[in-house]
mmCIF file of C-alpha atoms in Angstrom:
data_model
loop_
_atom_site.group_PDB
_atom_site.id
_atom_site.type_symbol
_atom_site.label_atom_id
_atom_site.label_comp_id
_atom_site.label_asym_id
_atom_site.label_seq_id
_atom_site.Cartn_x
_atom_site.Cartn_y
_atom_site.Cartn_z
ATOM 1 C CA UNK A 78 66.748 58.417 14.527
ATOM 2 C CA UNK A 79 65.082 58.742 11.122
ATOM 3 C CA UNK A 80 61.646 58.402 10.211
ATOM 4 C CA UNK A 81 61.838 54.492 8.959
ATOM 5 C CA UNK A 82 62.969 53.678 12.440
ATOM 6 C CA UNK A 83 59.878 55.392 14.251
ATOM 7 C CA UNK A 84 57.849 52.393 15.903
ATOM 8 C CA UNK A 85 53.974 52.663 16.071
ATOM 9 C CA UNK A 86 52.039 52.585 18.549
ATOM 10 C CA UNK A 87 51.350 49.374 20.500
ATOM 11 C CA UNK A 88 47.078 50.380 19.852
ATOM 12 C CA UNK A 89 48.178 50.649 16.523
ATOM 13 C CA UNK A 90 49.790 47.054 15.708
ATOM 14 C CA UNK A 91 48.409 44.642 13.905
ATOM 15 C CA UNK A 92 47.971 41.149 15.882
ATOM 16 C CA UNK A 93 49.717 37.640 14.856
ATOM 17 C CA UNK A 94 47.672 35.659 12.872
ATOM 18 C CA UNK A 95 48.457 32.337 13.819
ATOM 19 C CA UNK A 96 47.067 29.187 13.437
ATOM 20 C CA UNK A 97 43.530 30.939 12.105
ATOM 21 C CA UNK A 98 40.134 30.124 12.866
ATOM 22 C CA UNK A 99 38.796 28.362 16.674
ATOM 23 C CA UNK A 100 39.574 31.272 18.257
ATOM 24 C CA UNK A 101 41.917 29.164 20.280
ATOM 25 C CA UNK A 102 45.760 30.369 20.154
ATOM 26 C CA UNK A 103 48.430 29.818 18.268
ATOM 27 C CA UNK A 104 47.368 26.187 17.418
ATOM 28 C CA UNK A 105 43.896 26.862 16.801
ATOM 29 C CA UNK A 106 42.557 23.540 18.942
ATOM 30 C CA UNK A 107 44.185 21.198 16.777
ATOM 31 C CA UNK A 108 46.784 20.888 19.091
ATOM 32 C CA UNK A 109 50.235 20.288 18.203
ATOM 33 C CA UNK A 110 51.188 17.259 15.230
ATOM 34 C CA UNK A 111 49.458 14.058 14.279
ATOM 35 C CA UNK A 112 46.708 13.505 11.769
ATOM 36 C CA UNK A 113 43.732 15.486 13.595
ATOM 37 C CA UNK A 114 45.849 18.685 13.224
ATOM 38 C CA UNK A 115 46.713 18.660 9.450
ATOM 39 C CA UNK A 116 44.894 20.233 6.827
ATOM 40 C CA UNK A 117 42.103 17.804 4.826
ATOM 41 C CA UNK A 118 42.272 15.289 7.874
ATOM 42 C CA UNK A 119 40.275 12.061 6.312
ATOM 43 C CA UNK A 120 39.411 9.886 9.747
ATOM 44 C CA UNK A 121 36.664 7.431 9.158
ATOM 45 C CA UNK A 122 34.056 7.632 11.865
ATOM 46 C CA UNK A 123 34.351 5.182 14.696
ATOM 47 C CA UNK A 124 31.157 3.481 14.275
ATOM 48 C CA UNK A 125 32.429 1.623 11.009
ATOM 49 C CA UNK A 126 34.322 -0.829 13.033
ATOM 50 C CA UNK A 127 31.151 -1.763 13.892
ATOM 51 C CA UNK A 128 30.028 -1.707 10.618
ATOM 52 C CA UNK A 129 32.451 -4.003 8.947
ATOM 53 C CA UNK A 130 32.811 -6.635 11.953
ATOM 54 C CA UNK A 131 28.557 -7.588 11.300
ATOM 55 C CA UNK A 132 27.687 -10.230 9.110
ATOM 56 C CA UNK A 133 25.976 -8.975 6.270
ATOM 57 C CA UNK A 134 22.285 -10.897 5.057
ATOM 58 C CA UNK A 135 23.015 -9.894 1.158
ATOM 59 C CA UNK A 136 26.139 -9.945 -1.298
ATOM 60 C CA UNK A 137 28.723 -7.770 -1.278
ATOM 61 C CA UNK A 138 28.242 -3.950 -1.365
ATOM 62 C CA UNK A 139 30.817 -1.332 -2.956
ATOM 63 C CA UNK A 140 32.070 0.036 0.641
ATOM 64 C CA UNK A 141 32.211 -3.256 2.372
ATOM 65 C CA UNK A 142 34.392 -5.516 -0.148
ATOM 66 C CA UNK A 143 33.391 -9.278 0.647
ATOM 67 C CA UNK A 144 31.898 -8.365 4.213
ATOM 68 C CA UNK A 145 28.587 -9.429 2.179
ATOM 69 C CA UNK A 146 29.764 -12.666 1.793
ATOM 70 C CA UNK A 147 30.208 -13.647 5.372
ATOM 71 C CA UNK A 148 26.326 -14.684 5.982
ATOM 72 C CA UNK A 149 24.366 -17.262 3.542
ATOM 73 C CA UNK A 150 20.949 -15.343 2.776
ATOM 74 C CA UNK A 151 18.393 -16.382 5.547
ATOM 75 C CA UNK A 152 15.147 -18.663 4.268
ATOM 76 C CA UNK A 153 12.495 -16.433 2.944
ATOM 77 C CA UNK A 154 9.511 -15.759 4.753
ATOM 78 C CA UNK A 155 7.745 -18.661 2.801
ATOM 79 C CA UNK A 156 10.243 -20.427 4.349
ATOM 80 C CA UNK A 157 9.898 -18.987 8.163
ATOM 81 C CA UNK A 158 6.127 -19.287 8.001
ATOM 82 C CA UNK A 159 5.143 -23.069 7.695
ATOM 83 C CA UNK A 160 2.387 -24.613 9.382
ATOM 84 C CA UNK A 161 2.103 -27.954 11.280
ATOM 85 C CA UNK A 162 -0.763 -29.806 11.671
ATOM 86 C CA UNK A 163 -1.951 -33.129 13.639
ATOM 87 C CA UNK A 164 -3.942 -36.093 12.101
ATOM 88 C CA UNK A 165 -6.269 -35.575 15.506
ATOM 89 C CA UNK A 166 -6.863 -31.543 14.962
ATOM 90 C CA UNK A 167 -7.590 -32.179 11.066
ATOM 91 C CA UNK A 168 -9.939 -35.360 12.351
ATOM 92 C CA UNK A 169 -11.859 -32.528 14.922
ATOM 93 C CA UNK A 170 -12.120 -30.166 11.794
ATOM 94 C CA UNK A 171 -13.351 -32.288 8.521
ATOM 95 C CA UNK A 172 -16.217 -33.765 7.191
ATOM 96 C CA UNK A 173 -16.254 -37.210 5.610
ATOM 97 C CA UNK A 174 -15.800 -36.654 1.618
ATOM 98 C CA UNK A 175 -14.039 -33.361 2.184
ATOM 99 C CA UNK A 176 -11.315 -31.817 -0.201
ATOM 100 C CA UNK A 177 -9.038 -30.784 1.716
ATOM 101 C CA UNK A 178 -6.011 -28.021 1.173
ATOM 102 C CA UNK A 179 -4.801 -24.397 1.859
ATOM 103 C CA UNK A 180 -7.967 -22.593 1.145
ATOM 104 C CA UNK A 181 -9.986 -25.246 3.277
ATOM 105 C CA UNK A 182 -8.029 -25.106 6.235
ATOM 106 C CA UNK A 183 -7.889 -21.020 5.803
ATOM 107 C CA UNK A 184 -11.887 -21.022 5.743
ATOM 108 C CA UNK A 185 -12.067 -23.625 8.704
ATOM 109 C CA UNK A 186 -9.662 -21.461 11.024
ATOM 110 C CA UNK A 187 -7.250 -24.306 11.365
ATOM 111 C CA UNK A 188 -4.056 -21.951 9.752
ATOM 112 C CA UNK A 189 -3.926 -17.754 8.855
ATOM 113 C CA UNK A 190 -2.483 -15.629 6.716
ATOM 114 C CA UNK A 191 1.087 -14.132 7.602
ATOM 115 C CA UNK A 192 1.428 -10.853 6.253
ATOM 116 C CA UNK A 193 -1.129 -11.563 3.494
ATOM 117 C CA UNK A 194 0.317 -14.871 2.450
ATOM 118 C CA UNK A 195 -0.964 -18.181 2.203
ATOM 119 C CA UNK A 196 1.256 -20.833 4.561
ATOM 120 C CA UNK A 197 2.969 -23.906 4.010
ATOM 121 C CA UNK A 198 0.998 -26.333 5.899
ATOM 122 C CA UNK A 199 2.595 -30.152 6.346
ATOM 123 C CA UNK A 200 0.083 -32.770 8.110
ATOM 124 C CA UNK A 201 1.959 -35.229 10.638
ATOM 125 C CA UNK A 202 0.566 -38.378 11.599
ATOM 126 C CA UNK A 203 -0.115 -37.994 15.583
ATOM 127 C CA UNK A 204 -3.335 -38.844 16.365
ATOM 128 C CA UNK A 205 -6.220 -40.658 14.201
ATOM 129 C CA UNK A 206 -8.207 -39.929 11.347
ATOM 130 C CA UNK A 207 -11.141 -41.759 10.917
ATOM 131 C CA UNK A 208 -13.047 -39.566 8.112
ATOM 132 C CA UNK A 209 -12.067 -40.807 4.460
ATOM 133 C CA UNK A 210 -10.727 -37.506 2.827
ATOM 134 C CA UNK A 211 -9.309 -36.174 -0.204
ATOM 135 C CA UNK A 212 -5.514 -34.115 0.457
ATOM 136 C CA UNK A 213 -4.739 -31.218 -2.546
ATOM 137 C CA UNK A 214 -1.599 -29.440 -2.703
ATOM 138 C CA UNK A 215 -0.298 -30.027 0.964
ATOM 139 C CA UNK A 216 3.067 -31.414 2.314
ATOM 140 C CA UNK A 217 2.977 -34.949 4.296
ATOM 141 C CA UNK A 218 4.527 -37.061 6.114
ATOM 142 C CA UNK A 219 5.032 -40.923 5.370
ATOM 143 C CA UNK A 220 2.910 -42.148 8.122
ATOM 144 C CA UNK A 221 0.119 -39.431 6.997
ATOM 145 C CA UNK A 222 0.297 -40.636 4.245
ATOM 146 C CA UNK A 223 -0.238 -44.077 4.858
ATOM 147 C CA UNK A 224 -2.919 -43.212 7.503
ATOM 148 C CA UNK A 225 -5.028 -41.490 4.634
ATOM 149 C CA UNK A 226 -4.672 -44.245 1.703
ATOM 150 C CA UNK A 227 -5.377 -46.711 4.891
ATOM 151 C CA UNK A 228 -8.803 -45.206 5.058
ATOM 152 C CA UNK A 229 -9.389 -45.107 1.141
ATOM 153 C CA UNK A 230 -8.890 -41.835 0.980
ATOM 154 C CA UNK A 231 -6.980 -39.827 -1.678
ATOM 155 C CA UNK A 232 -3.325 -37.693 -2.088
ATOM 156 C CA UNK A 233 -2.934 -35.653 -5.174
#
């Protein structure tokens, strides 16, 4: 026996070093093969199936190619917030000779504000009007219309 051939001390050895770091064995708790255990493992997170299979409100955005595209933009809140209003519950709230528009009907508590804008009002013809008016700036119908010039009142 010659001194190369000597063996150390089992308190001496150094340990394996296998797999490195999780403190979990030889495969470190990667398990064995597949993409989870390789090194730089790219998985996109689960939730962006998700993601991609909602309509998207606006055009396309750099991650989600032409998901954008599936939805038409929805009306704008001009759009959402419009007003309808009777002949009989403008007839309840005017005077004769009165000019009548957005402002007016604001002041009188017939319509509010959404969100700190004006609405769009449209007058309807249910009901009568018997007060001869004057209309500014506010969307009609054909018999409203017609019930207003009926009465020698004015549109503009």
């Amino acid at each position: 026996m010659q001194v190369h051939e000597l063996k150390k001390p089992k308190h001496l050895k150094s340990k394996r070093r296998v797999g490195r770091g999780g403190k979990r064995g030889t495969y470190s708790g990667k398990g064995m093969k597949g993409q989870k255990s390789r090194a730089g493992k790219n998985i996109r997170p689960q939730i962006w199936d998700y993601i991609f299979r909602t309509p998207k409100l606006s055009g396309p955005t750099a991650k989600l190619g032409d998901a954008g595209q599936r939805v038409k933009k929805q009306g704008t809140i001009k759009d959402i917030y419009r007003v309808i209003l009777n002949m009989d519950e403008l007839n309840n709230a005017v005077k004769e000779g009165d000019i009548v528009n957005v402002d007016y009907l604001l002041k009188n508590g017939l319509v509010r504000k959404y969100k700190g804008m004006k609405p769009r009002v449209k007058l309807l013809s249910k009901g009568k009007l018997t007060k001869r008016i004057t209309v500014e700036r506010l969307e009609l119908s054909k018999g409203a219309k017609e019930q207003i010039e009926k009465i020698k009142g004015t549109v503009k």
